[in-house]
GROMACS .gro file of C-alpha atoms in nm:
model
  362
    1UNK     CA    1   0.000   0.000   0.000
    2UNK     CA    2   0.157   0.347  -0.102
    3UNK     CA    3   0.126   0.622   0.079
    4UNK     CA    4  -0.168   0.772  -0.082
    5UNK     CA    5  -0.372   0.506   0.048
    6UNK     CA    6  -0.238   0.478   0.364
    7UNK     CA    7  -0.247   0.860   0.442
    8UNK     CA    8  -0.548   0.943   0.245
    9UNK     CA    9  -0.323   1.234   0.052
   10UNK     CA   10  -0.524   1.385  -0.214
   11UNK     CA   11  -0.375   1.443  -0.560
   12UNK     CA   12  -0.242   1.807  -0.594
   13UNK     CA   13  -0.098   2.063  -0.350
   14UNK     CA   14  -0.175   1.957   0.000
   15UNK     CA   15  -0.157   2.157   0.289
   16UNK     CA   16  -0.128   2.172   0.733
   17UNK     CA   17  -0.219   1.809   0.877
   18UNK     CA   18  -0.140   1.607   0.507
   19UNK     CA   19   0.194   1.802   0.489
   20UNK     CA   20   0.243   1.671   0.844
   21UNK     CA   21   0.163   1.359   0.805
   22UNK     CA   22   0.366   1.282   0.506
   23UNK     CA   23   0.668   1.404   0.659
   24UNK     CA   24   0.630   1.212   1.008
   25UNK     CA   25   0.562   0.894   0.717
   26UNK     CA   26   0.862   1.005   0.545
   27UNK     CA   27   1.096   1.028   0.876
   28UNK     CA   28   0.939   0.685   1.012
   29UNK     CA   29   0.981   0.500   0.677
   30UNK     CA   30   1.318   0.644   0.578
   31UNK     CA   31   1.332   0.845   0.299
   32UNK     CA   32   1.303   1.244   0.191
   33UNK     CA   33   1.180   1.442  -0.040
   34UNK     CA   34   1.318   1.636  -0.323
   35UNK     CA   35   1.243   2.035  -0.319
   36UNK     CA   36   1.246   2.134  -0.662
   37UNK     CA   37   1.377   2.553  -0.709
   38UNK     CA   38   1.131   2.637  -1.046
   39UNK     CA   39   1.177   2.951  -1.255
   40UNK     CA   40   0.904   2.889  -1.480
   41UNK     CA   41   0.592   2.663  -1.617
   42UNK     CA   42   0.864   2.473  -1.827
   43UNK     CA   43   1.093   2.360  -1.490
   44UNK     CA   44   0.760   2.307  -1.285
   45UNK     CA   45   0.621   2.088  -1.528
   46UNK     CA   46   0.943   1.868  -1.597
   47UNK     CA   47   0.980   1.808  -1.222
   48UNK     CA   48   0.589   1.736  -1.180
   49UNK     CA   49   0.608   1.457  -1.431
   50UNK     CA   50   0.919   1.309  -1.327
   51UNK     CA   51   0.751   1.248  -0.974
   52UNK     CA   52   0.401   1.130  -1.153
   53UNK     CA   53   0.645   0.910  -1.387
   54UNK     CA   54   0.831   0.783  -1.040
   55UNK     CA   55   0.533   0.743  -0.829
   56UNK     CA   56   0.652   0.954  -0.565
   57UNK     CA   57   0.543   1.312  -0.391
   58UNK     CA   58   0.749   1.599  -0.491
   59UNK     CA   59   0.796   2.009  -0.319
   60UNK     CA   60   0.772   2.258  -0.571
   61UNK     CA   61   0.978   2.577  -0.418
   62UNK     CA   62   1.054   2.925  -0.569
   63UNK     CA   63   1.379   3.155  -0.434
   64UNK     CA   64   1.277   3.548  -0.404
   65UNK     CA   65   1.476   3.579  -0.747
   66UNK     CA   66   1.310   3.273  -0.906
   67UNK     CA   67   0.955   3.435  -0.801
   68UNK     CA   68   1.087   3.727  -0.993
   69UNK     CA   69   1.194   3.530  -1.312
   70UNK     CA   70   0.836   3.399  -1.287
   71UNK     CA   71   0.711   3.756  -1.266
   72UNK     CA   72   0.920   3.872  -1.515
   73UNK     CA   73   1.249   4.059  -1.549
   74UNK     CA   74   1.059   4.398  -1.655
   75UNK     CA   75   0.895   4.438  -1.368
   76UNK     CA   76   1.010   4.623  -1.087
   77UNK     CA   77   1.127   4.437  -0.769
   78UNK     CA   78   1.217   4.698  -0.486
   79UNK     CA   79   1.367   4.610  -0.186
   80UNK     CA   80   1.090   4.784  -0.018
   81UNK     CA   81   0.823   4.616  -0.167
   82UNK     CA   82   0.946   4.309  -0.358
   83UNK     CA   83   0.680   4.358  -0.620
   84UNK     CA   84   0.793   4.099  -0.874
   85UNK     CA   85   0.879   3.871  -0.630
   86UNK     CA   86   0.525   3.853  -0.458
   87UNK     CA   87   0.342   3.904  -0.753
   88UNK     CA   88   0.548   3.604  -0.941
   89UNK     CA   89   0.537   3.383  -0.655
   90UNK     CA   90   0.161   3.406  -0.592
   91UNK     CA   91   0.152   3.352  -1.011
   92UNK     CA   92   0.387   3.039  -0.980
   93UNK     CA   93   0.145   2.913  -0.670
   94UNK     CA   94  -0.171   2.964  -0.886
   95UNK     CA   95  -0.017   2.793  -1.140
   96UNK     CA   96   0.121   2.537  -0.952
   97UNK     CA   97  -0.223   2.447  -0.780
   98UNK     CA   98  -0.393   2.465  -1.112
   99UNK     CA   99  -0.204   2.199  -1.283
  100UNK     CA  100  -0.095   1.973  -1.012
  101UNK     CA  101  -0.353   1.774  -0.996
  102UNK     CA  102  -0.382   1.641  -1.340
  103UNK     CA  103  -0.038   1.477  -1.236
  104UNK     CA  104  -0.201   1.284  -0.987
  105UNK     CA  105   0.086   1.327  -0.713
  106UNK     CA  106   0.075   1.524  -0.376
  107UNK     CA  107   0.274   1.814  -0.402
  108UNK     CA  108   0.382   2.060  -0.099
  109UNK     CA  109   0.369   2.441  -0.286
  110UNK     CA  110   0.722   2.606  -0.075
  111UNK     CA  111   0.919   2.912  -0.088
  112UNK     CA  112   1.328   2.884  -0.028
  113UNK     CA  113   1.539   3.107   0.138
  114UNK     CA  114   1.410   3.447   0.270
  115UNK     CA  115   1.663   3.669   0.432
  116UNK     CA  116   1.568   3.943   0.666
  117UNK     CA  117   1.632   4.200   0.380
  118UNK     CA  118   1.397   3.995   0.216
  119UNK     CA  119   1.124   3.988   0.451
  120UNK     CA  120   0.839   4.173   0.235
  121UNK     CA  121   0.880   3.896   0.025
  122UNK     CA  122   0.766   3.697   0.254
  123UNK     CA  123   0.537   3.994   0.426
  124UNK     CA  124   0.373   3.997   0.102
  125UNK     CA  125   0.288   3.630   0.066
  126UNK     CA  126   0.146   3.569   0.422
  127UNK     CA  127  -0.101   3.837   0.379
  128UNK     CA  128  -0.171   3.667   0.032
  129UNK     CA  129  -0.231   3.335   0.207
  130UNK     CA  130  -0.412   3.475   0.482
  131UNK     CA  131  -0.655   3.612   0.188
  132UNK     CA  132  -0.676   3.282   0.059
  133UNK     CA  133  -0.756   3.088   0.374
  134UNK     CA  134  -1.047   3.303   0.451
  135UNK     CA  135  -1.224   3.220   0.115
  136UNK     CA  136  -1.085   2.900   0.077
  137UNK     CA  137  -1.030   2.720   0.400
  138UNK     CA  138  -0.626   2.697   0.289
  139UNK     CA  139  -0.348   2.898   0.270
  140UNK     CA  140  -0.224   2.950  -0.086
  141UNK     CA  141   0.159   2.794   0.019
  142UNK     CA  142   0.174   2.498   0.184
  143UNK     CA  143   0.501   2.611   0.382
  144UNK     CA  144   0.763   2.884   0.347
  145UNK     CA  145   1.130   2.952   0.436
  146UNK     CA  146   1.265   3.181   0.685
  147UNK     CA  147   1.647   3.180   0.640
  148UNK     CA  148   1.768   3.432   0.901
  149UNK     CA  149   2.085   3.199   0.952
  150UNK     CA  150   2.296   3.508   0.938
  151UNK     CA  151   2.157   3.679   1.224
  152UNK     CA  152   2.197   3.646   1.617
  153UNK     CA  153   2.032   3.275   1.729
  154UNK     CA  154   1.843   3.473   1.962
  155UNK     CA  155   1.723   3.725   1.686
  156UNK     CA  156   1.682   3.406   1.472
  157UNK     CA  157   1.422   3.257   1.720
  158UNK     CA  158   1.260   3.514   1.771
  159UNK     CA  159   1.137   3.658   1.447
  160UNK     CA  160   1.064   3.328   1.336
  161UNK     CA  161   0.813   3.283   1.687
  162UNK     CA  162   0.679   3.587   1.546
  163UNK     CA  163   0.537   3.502   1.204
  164UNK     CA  164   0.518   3.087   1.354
  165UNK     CA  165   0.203   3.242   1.584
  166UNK     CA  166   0.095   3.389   1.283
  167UNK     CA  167   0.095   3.095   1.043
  168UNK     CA  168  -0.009   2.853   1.279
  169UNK     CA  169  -0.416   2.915   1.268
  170UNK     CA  170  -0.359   2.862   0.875
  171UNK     CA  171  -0.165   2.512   0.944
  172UNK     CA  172   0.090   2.614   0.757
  173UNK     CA  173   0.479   2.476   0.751
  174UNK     CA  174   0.784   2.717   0.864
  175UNK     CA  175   1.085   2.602   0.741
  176UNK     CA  176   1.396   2.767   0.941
  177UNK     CA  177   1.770   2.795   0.918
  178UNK     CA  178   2.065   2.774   1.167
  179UNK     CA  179   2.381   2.747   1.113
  180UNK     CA  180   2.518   2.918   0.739
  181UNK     CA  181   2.464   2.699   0.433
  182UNK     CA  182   2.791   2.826   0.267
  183UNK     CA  183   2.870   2.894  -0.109
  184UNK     CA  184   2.639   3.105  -0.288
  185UNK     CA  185   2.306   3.067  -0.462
  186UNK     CA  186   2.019   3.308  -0.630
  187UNK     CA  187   2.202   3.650  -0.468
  188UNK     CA  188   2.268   3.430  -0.127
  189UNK     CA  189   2.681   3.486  -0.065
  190UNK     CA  190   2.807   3.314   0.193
  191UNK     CA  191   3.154   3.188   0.040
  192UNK     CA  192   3.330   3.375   0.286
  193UNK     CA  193   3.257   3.291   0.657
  194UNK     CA  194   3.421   3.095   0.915
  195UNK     CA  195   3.387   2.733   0.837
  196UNK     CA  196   3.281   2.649   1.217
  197UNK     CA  197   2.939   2.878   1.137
  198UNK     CA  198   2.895   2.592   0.895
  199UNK     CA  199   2.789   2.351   1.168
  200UNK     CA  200   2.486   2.352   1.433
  201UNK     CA  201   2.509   2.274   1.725
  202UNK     CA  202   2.251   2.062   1.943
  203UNK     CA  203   2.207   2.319   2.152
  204UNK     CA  204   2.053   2.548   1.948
  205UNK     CA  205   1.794   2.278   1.790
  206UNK     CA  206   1.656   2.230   2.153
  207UNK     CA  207   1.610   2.589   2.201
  208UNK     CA  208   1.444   2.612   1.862
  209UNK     CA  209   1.211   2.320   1.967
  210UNK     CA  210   1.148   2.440   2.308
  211UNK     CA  211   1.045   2.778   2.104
  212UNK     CA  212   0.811   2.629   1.838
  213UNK     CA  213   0.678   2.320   1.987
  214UNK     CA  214   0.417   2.486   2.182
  215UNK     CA  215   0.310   2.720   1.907
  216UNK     CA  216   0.244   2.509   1.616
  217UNK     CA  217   0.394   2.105   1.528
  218UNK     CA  218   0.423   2.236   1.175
  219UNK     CA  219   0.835   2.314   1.116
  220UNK     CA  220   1.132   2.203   1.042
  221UNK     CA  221   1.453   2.279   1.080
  222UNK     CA  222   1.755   2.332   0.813
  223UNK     CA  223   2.046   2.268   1.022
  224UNK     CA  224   2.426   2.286   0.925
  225UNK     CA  225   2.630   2.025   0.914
  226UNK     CA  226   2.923   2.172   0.671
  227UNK     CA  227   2.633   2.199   0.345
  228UNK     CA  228   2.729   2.442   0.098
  229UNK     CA  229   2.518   2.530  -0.203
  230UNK     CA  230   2.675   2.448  -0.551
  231UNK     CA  231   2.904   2.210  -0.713
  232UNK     CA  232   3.247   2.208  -0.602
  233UNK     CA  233   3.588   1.969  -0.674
  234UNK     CA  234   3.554   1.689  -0.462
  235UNK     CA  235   3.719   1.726  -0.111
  236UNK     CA  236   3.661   2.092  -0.114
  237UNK     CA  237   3.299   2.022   0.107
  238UNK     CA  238   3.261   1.805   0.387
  239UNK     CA  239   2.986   1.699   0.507
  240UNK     CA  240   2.928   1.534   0.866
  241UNK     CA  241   2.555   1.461   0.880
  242UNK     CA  242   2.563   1.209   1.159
  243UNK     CA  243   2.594   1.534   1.361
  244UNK     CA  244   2.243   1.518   1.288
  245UNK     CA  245   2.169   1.217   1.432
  246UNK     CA  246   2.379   1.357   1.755
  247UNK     CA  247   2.099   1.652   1.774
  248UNK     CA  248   1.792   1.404   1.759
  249UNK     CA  249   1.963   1.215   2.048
  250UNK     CA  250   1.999   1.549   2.221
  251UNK     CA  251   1.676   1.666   2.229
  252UNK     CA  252   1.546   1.339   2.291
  253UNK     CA  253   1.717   1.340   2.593
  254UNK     CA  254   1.665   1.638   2.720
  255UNK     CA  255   1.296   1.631   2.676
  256UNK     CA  256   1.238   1.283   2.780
  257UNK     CA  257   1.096   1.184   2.438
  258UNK     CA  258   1.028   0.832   2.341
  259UNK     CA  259   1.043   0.906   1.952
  260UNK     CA  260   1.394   0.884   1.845
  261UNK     CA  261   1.384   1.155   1.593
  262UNK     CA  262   1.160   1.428   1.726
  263UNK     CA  263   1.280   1.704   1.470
  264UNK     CA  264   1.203   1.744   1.107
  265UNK     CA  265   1.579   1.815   0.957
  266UNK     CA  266   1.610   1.993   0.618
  267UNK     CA  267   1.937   1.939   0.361
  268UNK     CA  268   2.034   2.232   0.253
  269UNK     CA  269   2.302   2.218  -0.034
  270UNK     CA  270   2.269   1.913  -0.160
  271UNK     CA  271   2.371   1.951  -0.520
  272UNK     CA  272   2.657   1.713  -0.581
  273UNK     CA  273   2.677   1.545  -0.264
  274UNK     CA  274   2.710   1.170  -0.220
  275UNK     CA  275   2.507   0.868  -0.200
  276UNK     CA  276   2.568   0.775   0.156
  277UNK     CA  277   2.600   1.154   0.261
  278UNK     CA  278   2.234   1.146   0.171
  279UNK     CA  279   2.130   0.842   0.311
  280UNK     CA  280   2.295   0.918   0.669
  281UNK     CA  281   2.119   1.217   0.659
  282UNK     CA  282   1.767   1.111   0.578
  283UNK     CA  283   1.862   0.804   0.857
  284UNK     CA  284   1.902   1.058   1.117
  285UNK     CA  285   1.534   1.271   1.057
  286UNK     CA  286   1.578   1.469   0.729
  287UNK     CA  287   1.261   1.461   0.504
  288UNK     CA  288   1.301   1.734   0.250
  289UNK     CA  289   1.631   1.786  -0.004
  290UNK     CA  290   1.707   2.076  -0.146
  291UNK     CA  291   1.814   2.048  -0.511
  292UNK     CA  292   1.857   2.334  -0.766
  293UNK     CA  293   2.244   2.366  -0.903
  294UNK     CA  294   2.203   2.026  -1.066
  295UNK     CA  295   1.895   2.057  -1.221
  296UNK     CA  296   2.014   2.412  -1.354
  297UNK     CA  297   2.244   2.252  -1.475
  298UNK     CA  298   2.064   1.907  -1.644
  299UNK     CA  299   1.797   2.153  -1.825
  300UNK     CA  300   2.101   2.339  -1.991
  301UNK     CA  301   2.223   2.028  -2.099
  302UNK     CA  302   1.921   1.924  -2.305
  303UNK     CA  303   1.865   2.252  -2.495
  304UNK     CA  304   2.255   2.256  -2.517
  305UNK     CA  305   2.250   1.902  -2.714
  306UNK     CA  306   1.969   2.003  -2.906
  307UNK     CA  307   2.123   2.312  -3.036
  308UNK     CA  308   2.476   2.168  -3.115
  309UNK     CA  309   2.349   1.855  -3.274
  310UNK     CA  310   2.064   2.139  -3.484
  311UNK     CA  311   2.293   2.426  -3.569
  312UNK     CA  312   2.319   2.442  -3.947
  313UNK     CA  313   1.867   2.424  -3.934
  314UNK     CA  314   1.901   2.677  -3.654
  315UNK     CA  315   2.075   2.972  -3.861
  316UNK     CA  316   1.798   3.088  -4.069
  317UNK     CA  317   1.476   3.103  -4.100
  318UNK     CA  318   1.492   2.904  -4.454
  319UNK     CA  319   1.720   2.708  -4.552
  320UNK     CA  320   1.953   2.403  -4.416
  321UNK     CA  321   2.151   2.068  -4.560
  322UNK     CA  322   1.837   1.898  -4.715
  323UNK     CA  323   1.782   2.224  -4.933
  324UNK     CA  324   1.807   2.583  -4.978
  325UNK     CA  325   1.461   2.617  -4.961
  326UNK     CA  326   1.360   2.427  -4.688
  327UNK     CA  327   1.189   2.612  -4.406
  328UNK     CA  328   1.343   2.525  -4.058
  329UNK     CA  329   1.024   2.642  -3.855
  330UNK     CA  330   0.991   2.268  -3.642
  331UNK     CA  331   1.339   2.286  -3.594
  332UNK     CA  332   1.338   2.626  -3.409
  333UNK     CA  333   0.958   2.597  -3.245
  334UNK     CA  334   1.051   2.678  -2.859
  335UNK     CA  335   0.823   2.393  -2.743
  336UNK     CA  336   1.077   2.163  -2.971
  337UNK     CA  337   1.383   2.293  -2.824
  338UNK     CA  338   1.257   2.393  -2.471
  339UNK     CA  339   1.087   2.037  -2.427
  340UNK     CA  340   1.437   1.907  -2.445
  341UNK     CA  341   1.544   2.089  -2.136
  342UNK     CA  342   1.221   1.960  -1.948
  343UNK     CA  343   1.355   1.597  -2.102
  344UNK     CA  344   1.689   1.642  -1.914
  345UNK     CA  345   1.551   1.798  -1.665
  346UNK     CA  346   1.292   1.539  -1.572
  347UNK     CA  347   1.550   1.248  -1.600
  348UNK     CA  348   1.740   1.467  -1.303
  349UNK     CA  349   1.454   1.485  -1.093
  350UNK     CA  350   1.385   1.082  -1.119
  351UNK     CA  351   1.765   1.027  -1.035
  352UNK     CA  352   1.700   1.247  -0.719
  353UNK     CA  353   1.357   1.076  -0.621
  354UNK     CA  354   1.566   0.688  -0.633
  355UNK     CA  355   1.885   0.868  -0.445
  356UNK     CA  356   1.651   0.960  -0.212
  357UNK     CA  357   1.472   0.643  -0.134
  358UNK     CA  358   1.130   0.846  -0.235
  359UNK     CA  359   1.044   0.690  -0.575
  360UNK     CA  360   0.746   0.445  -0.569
  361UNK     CA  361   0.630   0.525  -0.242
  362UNK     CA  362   0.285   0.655  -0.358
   0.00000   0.00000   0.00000
């Protein structure tokens, strides 16, 4: 029995006690869940039918500069207002929730990484989704990302308590992160701090627990346990994600728990990483994997290949090696060439669903 059945998880985005539920399911069973950065219709779809194609539940997340891209590069996006970014976000949601379901798959609907200077970004959604629930009985997200990682832990805590209380009557997931995901990703530079900022420790995640658990059971945490984002020569990261299993152990402790994974872990910088890097971490509590620098990369490749192996039907309009007057119009279509990318794309997405131990679980 998959775990549509067995959780009752209706096709489409899902929201508050299904979200819950399938990551408790995912953290019992062993296995996580790949969180898909999408730009546009093109990477949404690719990703939604490599997890219908793999029988598995997929997150669909946009950055603050993805939700621009989705908005569109002509629009204004202040850093007072983030207009592009809330405007294409709440697009990419719509979207998202529009389609999804014709995939047949449940999908969580997530935003990544919000700084503090990026907080009416997020300002903006949440009074979107607060909208939404009163009409619809949902938020329009099923979860967003507060990534405040840079600031004081106290400071941290404490503005994430803040818009926790607020979310909580709408069921909705917070995502938060402690401890600096180094590298640098979609305008996030952190390829210059201290490589001990790179790591947790347990005693933050307790007082993080102690601070949420009575508010809401809907978070998770993106601890650091060296991650960086991008791809990098091998030996230049290192990862130590059974300090993840040391937190669970702490907090279980400490608060007399029976389960032995109380906390809901997040991977942050994930792209290249190994096998077993992956599979200690999702061993020791982590449910959701974030993966965009390889799938950037993988939907390049396809539209790469297609124009290399196309070039002399790609140069005109008219005109290639079967004839002078031959037209070149299927050749140069952008659903031809931009399908390829999806192709590529989607083939990524499946590799990341086996890696992490989430295809055929539906």
């Amino acid at each position: 029995m998959g775990i549509l059945d067995e959780l009752n998880l209706p096709a489409g985005v899902i929201y508050g006690d299904h979200v819950l539920q399938l990551f408790q399911h995912a953290r019992k069973v062993g296995f996580a869940i790949p969180a898909v950065n999408v730009t546009s219709s093109s990477t949404v779809v690719a990703a939604l039918e490599a997890a219908r194609d793999s029988k598995a539940p997929i997150i669909l997340q946009t950055s603050q500069g993805g939700a621009a891209y989705f908005a569109g590069k002509g629009i204004k996006d202040s850093s007072e207002k983030r207009e592009a970014s809330v405007a294409g976000a709440i697009a990419a949601a719509h979207y998202i929730r529009a389609i999804a379901p014709s995939y047949g798959i449940p999908v969580v609907l997530h935003t990544d990484h919000c700084a503090k200077k990026l907080l009416p970004w997020f300002d903006g959604m949440l009074e979107e989704d607060e909208k939404f629930f009163k009409k619809n009985g949902t938020p329009l997200f099923s979860s967003h990302m507060l990534d405040l990682s840079e600031e004081s832990v106290e400071e941290n805590i404490e503005t994430c308590v803040g818009y926790l209380k607020r979310m909580a009557p709408l069921k909705q997931w917070l995502e938060m992160e402690i401890g600096i995901t180094g590298g640098e990703e979609d305008g996030v530079d952190n390829s210059g701090v201290d490589n001990s900022a790179l790591y947790t420790q347990p005693e933050d995640i307790l007082q993080i627990y102690n601070a949420f658990k009575d508010i809401s059971p809907y978070f998770s945490i993106a601890a650091g346990f060296g991650n960086v984002h991008g791809v990098y020569a091998p030996g230049n990261v290192k990862l130590h994600p059974e300090l993840l299993g040391k937190h669970q152990a702490y907090v279980k402790e400490q608060l007399k728990f029976s389960e032995d994974k109380p906390v809901f872990f997040v991977f942050h910088g994930g792209s290249g990483s190994s096998l077993s890097d992956y599979h200690t971490a999702i061993s020791h509590g982590v449910v959701k994997v974030n993966v965009d620098t390889d799938l950037q990369w993988a939907y390049l490749t396809g539209i790469r290949d297609y124009v290399t192996n196309n070039i002399d039907y790609l140069k005109t309009q008219v005109g290639n090696p079967e004839g002078g007057n031959k037209p070149n119009k299927k050749k140069y279509d952008p659903r031809v060439w931009v399908r390829e990318g999806e192709k590529t794309m989607k083939a990524k997405v499946e590799d990341c669903l086996k890696a992490f131990k989430t295809a055929g679980t539906l």
